[in-house]
Tab-separated table of C-alpha atoms in Angstrom:
chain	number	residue	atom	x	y	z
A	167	UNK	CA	47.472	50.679	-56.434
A	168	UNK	CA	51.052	51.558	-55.667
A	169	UNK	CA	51.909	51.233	-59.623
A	170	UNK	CA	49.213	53.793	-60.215
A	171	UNK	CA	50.833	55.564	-57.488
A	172	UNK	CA	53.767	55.578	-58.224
A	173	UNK	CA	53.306	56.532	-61.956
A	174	UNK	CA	51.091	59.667	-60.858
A	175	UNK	CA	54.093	60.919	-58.852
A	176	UNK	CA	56.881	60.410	-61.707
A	177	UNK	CA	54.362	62.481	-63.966
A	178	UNK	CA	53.989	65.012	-61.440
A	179	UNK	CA	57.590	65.194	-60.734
A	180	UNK	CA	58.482	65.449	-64.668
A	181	UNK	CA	55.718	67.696	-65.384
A	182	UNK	CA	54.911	70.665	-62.703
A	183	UNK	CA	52.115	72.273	-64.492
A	184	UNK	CA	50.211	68.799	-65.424
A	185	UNK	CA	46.675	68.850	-64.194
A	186	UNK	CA	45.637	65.105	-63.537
A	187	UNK	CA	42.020	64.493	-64.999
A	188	UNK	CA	40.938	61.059	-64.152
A	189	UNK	CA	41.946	59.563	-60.713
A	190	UNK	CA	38.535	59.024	-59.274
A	191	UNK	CA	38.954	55.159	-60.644
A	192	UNK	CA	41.523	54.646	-58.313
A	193	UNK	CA	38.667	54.475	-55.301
A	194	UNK	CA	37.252	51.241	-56.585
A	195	UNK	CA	36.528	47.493	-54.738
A	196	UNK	CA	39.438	46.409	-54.553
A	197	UNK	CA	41.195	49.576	-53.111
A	198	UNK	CA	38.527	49.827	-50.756
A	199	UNK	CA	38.654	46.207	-49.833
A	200	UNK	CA	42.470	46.746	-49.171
A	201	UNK	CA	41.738	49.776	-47.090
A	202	UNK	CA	39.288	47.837	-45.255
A	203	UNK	CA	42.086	45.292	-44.166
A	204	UNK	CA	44.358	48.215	-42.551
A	205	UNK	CA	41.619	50.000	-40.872
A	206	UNK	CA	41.630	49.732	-36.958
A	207	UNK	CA	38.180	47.619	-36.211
A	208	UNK	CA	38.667	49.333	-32.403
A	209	UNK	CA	38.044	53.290	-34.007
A	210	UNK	CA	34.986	55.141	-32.482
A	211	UNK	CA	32.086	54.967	-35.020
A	212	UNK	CA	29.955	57.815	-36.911
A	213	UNK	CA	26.811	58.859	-36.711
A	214	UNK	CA	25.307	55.895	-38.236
A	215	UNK	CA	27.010	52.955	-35.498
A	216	UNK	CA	28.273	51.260	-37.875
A	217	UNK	CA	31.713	49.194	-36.606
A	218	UNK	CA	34.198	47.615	-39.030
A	219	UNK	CA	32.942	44.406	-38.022
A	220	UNK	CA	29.207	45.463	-38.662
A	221	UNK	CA	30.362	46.732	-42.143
A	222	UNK	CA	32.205	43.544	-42.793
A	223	UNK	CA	29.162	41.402	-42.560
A	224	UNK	CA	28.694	42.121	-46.189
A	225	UNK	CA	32.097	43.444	-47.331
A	226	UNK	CA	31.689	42.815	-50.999
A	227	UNK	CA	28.352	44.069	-50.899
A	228	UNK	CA	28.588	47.048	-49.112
A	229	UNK	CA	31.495	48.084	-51.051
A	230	UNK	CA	30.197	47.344	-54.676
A	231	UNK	CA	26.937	49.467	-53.961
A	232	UNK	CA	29.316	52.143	-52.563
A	233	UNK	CA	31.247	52.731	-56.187
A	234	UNK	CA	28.138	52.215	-57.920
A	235	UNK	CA	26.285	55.053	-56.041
A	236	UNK	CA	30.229	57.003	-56.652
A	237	UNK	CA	29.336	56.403	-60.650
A	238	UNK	CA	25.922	57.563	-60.286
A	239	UNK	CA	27.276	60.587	-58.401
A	240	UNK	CA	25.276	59.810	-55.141
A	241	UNK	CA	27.120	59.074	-52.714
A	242	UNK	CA	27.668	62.125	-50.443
A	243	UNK	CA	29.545	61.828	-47.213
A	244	UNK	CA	27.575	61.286	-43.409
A	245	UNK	CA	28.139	64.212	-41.475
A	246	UNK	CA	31.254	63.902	-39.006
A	247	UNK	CA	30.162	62.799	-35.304
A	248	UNK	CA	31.655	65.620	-33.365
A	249	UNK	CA	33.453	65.212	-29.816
A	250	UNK	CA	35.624	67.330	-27.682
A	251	UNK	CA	38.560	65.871	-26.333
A	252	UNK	CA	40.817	67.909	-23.382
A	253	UNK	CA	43.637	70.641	-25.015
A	254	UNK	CA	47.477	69.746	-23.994
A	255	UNK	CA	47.935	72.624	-21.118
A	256	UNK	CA	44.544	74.395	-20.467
A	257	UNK	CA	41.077	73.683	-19.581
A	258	UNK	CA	39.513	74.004	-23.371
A	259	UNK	CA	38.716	71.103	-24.700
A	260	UNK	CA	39.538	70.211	-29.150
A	261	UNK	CA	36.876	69.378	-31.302
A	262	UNK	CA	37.164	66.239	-33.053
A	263	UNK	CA	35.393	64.457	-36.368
A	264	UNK	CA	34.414	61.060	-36.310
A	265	UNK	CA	33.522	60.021	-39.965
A	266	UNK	CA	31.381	57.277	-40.455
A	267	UNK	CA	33.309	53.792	-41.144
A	268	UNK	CA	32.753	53.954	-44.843
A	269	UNK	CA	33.248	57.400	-45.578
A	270	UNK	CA	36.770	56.326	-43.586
A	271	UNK	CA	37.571	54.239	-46.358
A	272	UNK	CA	37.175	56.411	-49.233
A	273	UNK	CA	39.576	59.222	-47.151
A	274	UNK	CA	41.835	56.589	-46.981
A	275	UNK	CA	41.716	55.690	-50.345
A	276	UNK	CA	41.696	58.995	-51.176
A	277	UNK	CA	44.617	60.617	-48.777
A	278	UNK	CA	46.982	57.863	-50.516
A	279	UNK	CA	46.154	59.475	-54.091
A	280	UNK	CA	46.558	63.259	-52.863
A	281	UNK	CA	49.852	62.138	-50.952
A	282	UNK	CA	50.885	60.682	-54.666
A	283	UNK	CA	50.175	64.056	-55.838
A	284	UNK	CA	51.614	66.527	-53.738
A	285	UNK	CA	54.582	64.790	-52.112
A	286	UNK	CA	56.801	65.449	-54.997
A	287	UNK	CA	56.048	69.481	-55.204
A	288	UNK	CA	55.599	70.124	-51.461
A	289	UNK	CA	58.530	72.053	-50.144
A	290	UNK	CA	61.500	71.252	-47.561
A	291	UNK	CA	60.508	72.956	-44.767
A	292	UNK	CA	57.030	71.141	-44.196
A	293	UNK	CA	57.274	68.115	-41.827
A	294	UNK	CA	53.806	67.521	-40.328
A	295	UNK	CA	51.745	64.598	-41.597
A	296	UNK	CA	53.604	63.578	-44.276
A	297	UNK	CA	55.546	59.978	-44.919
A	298	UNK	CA	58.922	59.285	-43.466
A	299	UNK	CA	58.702	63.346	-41.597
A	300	UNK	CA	57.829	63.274	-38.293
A	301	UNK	CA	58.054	66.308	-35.495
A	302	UNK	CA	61.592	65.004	-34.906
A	303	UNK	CA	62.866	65.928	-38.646
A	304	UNK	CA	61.471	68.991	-37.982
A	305	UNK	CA	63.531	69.845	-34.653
A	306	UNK	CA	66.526	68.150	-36.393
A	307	UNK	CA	66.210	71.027	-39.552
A	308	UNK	CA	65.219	73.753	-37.418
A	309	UNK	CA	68.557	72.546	-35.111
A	310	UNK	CA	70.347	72.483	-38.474
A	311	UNK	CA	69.446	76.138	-39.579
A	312	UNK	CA	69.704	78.076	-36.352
A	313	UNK	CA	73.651	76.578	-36.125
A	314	UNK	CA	74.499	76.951	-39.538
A	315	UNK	CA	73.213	80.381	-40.413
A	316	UNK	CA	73.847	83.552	-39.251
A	317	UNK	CA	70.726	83.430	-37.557
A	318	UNK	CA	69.819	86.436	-35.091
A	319	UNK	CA	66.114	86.480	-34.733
A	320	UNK	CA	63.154	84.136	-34.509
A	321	UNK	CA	60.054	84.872	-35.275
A	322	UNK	CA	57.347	82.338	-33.206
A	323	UNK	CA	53.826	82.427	-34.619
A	324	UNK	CA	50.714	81.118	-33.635
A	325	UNK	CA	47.357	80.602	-35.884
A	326	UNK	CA	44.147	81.098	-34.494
A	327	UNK	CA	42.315	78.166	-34.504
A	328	UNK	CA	43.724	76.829	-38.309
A	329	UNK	CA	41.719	73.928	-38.702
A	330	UNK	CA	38.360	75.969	-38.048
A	331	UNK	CA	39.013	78.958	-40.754
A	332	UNK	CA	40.328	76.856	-43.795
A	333	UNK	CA	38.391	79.079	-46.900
A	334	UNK	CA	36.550	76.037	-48.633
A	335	UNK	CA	36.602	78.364	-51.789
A	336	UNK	CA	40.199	79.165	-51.657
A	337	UNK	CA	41.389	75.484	-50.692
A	338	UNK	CA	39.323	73.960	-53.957
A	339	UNK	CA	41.306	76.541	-56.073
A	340	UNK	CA	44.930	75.334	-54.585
A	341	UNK	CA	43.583	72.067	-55.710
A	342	UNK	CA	42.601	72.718	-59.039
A	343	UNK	CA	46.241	73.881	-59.712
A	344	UNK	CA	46.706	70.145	-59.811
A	345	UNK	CA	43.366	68.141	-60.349
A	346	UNK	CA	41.061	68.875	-63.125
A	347	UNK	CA	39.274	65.550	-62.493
A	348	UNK	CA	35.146	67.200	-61.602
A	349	UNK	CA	34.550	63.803	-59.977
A	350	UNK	CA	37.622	63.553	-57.134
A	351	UNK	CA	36.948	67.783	-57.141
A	352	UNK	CA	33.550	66.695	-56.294
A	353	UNK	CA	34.667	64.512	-53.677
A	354	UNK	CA	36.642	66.832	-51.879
A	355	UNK	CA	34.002	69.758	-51.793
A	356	UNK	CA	31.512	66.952	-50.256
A	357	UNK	CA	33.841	66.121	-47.528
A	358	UNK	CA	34.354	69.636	-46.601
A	359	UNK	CA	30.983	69.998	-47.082
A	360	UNK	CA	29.527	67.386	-45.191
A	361	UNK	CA	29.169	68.966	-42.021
A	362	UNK	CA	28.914	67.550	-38.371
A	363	UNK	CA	25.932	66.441	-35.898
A	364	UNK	CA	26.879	67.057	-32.457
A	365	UNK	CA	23.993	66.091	-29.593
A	366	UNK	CA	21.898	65.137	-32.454
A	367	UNK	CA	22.016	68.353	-34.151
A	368	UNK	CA	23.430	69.048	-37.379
A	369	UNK	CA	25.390	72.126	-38.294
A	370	UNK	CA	26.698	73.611	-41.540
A	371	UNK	CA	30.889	73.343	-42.210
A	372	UNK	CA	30.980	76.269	-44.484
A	373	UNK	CA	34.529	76.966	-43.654
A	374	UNK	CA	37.255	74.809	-41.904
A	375	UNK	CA	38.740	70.838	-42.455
A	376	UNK	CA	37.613	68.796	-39.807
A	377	UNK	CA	40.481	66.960	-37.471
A	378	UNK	CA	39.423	63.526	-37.527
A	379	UNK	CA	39.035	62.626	-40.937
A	380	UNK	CA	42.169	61.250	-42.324
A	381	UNK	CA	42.274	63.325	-45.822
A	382	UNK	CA	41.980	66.667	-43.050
A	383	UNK	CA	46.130	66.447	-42.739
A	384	UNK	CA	47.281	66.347	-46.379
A	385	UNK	CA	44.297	69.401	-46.743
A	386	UNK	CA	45.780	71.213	-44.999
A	387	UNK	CA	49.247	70.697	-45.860
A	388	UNK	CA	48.073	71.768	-49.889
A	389	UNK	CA	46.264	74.999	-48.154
A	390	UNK	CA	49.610	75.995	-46.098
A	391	UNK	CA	52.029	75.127	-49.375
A	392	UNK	CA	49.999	78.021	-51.088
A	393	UNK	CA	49.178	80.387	-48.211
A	394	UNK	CA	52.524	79.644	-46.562
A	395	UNK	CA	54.873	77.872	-48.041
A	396	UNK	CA	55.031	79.103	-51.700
A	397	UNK	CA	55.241	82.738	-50.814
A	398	UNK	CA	57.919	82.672	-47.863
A	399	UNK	CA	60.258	80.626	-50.472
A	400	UNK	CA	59.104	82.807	-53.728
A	401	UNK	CA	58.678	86.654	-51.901
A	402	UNK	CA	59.986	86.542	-47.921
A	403	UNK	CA	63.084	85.069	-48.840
A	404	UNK	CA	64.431	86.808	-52.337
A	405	UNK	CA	63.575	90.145	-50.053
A	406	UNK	CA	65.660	89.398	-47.663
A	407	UNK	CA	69.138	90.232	-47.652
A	408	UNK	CA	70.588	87.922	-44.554
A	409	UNK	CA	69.637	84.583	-43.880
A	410	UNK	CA	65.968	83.707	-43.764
A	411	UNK	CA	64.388	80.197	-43.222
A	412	UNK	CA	61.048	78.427	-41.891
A	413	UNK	CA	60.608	75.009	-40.578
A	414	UNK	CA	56.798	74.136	-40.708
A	415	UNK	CA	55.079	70.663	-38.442
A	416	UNK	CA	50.889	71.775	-39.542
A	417	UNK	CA	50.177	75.040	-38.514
A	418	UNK	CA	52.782	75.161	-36.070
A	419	UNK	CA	56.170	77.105	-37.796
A	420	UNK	CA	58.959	79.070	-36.744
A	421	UNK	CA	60.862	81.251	-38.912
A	422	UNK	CA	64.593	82.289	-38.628
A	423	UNK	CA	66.425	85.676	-40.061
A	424	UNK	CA	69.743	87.259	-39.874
A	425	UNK	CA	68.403	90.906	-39.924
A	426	UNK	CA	65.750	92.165	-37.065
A	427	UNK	CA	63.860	94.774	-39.508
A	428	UNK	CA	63.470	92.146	-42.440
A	429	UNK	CA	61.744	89.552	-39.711
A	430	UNK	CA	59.601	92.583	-38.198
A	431	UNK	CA	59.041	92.924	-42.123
A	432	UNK	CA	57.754	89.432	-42.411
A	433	UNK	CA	55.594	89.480	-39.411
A	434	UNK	CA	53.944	92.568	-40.391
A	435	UNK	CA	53.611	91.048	-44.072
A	436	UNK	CA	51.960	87.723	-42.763
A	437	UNK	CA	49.476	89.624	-41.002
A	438	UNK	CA	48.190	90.362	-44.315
A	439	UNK	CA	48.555	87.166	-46.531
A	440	UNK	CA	46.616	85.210	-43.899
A	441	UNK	CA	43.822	87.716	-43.604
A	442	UNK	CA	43.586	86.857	-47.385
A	443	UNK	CA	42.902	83.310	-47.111
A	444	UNK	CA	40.823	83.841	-44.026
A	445	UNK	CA	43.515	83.237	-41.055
A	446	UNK	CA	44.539	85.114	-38.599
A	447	UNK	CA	47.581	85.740	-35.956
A	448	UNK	CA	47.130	84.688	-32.000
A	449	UNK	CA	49.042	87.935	-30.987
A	450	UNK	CA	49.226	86.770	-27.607
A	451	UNK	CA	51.532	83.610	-28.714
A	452	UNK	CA	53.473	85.798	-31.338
A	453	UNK	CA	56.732	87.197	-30.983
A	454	UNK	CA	60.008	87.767	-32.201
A	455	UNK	CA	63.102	87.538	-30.145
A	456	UNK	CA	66.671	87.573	-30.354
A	457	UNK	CA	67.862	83.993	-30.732
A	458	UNK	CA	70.989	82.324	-32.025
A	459	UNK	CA	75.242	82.038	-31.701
A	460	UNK	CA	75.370	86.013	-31.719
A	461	UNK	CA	72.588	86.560	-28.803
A	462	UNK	CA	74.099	86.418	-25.853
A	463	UNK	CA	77.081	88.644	-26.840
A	464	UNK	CA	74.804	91.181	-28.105
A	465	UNK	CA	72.611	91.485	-25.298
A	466	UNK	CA	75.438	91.177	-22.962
A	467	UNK	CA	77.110	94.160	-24.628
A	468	UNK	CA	73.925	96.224	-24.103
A	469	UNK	CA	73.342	95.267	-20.343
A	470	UNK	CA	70.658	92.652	-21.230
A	471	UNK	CA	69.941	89.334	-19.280
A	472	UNK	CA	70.454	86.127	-21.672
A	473	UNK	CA	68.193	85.356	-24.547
A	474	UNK	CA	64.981	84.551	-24.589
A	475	UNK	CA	63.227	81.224	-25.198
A	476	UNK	CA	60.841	79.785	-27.312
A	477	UNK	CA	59.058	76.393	-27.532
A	478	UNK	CA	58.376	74.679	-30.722
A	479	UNK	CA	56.430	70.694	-30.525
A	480	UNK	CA	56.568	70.675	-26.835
A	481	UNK	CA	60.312	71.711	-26.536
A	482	UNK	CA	61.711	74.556	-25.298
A	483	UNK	CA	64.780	76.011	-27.123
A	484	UNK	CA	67.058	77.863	-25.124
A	485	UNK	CA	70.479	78.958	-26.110
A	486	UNK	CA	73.118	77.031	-24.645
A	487	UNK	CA	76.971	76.135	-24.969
A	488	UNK	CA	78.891	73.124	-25.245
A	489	UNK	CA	81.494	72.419	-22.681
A	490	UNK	CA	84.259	73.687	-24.948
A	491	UNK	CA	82.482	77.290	-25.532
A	492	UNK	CA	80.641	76.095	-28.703
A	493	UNK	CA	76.898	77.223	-29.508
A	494	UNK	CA	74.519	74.785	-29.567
A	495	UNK	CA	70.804	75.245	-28.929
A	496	UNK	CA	69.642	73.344	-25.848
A	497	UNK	CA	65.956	71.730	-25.677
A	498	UNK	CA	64.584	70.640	-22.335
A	499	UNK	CA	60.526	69.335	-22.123
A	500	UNK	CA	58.503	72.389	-22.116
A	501	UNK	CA	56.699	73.506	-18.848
A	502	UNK	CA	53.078	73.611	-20.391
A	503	UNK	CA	53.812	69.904	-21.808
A	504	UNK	CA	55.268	68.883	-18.696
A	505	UNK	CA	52.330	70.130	-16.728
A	506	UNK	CA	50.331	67.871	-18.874
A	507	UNK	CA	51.957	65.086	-18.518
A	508	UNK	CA	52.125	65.155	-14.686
A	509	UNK	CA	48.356	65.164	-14.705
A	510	UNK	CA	48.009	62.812	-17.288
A	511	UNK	CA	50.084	60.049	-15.713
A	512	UNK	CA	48.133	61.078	-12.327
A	513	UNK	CA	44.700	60.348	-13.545
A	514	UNK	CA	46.081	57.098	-15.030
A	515	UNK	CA	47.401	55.291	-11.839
A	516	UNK	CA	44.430	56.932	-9.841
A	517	UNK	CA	41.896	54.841	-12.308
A	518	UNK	CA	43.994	52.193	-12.130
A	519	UNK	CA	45.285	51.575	-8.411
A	520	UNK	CA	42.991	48.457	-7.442
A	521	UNK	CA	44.369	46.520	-10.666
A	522	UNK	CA	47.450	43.704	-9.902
A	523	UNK	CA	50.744	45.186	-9.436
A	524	UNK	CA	52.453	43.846	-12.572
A	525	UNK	CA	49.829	44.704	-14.864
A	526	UNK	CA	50.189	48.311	-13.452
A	527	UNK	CA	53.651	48.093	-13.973
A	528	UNK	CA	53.517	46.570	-17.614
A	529	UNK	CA	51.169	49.437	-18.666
A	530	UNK	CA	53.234	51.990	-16.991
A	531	UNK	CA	56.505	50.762	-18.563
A	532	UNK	CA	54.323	50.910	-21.963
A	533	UNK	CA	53.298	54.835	-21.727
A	534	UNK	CA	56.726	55.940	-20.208
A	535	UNK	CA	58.676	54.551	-22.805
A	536	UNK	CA	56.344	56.057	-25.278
A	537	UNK	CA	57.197	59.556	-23.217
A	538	UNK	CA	60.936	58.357	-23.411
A	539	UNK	CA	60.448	57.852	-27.367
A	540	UNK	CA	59.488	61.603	-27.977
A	541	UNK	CA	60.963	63.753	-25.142
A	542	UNK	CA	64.431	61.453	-24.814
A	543	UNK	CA	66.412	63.601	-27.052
A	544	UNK	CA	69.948	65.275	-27.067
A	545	UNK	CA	70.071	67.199	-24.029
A	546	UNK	CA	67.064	66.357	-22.310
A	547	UNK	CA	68.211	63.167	-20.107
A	548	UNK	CA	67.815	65.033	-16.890
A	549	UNK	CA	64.073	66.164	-18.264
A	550	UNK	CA	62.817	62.542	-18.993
A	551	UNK	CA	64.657	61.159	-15.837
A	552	UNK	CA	63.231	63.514	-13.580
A	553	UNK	CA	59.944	62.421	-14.748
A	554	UNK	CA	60.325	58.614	-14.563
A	555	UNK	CA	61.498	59.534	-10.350
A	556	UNK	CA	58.441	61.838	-10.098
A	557	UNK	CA	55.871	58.971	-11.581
A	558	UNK	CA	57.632	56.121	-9.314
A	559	UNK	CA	57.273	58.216	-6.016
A	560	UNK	CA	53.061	58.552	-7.853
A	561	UNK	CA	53.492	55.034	-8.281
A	562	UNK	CA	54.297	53.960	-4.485
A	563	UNK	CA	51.717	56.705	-3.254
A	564	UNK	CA	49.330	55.252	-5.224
A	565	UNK	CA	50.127	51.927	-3.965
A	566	UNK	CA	50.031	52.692	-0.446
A	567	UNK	CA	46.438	54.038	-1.061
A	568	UNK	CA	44.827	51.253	-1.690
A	569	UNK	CA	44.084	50.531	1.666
A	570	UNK	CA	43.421	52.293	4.965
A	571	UNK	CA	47.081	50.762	6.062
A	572	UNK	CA	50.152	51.649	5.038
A	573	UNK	CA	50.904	48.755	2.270
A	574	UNK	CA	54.765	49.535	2.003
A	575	UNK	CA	57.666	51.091	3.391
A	576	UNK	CA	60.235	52.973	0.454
A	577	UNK	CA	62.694	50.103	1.331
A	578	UNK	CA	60.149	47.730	0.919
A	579	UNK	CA	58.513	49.152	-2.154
A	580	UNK	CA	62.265	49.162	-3.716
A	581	UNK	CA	62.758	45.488	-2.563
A	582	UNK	CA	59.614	43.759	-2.731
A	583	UNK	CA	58.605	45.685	-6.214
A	584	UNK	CA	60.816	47.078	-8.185
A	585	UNK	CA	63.446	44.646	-7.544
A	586	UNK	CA	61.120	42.168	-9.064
A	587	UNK	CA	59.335	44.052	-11.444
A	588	UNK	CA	61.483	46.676	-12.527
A	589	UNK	CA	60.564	50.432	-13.894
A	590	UNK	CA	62.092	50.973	-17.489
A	591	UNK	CA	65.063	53.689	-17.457
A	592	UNK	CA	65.359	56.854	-18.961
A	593	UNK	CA	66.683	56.581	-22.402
A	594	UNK	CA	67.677	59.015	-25.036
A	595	UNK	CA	66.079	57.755	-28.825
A	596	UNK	CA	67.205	60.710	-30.807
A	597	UNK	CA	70.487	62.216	-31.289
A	598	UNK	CA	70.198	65.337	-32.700
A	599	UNK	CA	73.936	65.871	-33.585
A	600	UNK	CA	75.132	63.091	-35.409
């Protein structure tokens, strides 16, 4: 598999305007049986029940009547099992996908052969779901090109509901620029086309990739290189006389320009190349403000307060200066995240008061250091710090719940507890300026 792989990405690399025609061989046993291995056996099931271990009763079995029915051209995808799960920072709740487990392994197969594909051509400034990128790279670029340009505006923009108004008809086109095999072509339609049962009713997908499945990402990424992508490096930016860049994690993106007209240019512009392919602009999350080494200054000169901020993968960017007058851009946790954490981590110790001390503790060091992991960045020390205070003060409430008495004083719950079993500190894992 990886020699195919890696062959199909040295032929796409040498030869931009090849069309592969036969990679629907790649999904075969022994792929499968390798996907099989790395799938988590703990995954919610589809609509059919069916566990890894279930399905693994009769691997070889299963699996060799599943790319026999692919050469017949019957096998057609279960509809996804839909559930909602709760939306970082408001009351909504996110729909979510569940495929059944063997339509799991031919995404999987399946995502590994598009990612062979379209890694090579996809463009710099895309970051989200794609190998060795992660939302760090991202803040790291964005970082990058707000410092080393003559940056003056930013342009935040928000898609209304993305992953619901993919064009089916639009996204098979973007991948016929570089598939002309009709049997993986015919794969891809079925997935999109498979549709979801939700209460034990089935409904239509006639537009929109389902999150969930795990070839919904690397979708998405192809429709956004073409809708997106593409045209801000090909048109936006050969318009534009000052700087101009975009840093893209999904359908989140922020774009950066020297000049204020050319970036109210580009928002008015995007209005209409998304209502081509279908998508639209939240106006209510879209703005453009004055951002960058040059802000303050100019909206000092005019009687303005400082510049405004904007949050981008749960940071907010604010613009800040070193202790020897240098810009830099400063990043603290944003509110809304914040917010979510809080209640998060509340919930958690609630449901879990009545368990043993230590195992509290263990679990708690677990999911703060995960918090640590992604929040401790350059800058944002006091942010993750205040947090860990904020959950151990939870923590001895908590404690001191679980019966009518008082369980411990602070002294005591410093002594007797943490003394012993201690709370992991605050720790920054990414330095964004070396």
């Amino acid at each position: 598999m990886e020699t195919e792989l890696k062959r199909i990405a040295e032929l796409v690399s040498k030869k931009p305007q090849y069309k592969l025609q036969t990679i629907t061989h790649l999904i075969n046993v022994e792929n499968l049986t390798e996907s099989n291995r790395k799938m988590d056996g703990n995954k919610a099931a589809g609509v059919d029940n069916t566990t890894k271990a279930e399905y693994n009763g009769n691997l070889e079995g299963n699996l060799k009547q599943l790319v026999a029915r692919m050469k017949r051209q019957q096998y057609k995808p279960q509809p996804s099992r839909r559930v909602f799960i709760p939306k970082d920072g408001s009351n909504k709740l996110r729909p979510l996908g569940i495929p059944a487990y063997e339509d799991k392994l031919v995404q999987s197969v399946m995502k590994q052969v598009l990612n062979a594909i379209y890694e090579p051509i996809f463009l710099d400034c895309s970051y989200g779901f794609r190998p060795e990128r992660n939302q760090h790279d991202a803040i790291i670029a964005l970082n990058d090109r707000i410092v080393g340009t003559k940056t003056k505006y930013v342009v935040e923009v928000d898609i209304r509901g993305y992953f619901d108004n993919v064009d089916h008809e639009w996204m098979m086109k973007f991948i016929q620029e570089r598939i002309s095999d009709p049997n993986f072509l015919r794969l891809i339609t079925r997935f999109l086309k498979a549709g979801i049962m939700e209460e034990g009713k089935y409904f239509d997908t006639d537009k929109g990739a389902a999150q969930g499945g795990s070839i919904s990402p690397i979708l998405s990424n192809v429709y956004l290189h073409y809708v997106l992508d593409l045209w801000f490096e090909k048109v936006i930016k050969k318009q534009c006389q000052g700087d101009a860049c975009m840093v893209r994690f999904a359908d989140d993106f922020i774009c950066t320009f020297q000049n204020k007209n050319e970036a109210e240019k580009f928002l008015n512009s995007l209005r209409e190349r998304l209502s081509k392919f279908g998508l639209e602009i939240a106006e209510e999350k879209t703005k453009i403000i004055e951002f960058g080494r040059f802000a303050e200054g100019n909206r000092k000169e005019r009687g303005e307060g400082k510049p405004e901020k904007f949050d981008f993968l749960g940071f907010t960017h604010i613009c800040g200066k070193t202790r020897e007058g240098k810009f830099i851009v400063k990043r603290i946790t944003s509110k809304k995240k914040l917010k979510v954490k809080r209640t998060v981590m509340r919930k958690w110790l609630k449901q879990n008061m009545h368990e043993p001390v230590g195992q509290i503790i263990k679990k708690l060091n677990i999911k703060l250091v995960g918090h640590f992991r992604y929040y401790g960045i350059s800058g944002n020390f006091n942010q993750i710090n205040k947090f860990r205070y904020e959950v151990i003060g939870r923590l001895f409430w908590i404690l001191n719940r679980r019966s009518q008495m008082r369980s411990y004083t602070w002294e005591d719950f410093n002594n007797k507890i943490l003394a012993k079993m201690p709370i992991k500190p605050a720790k920054i894992y990414v330095n964004l300026y070396s």
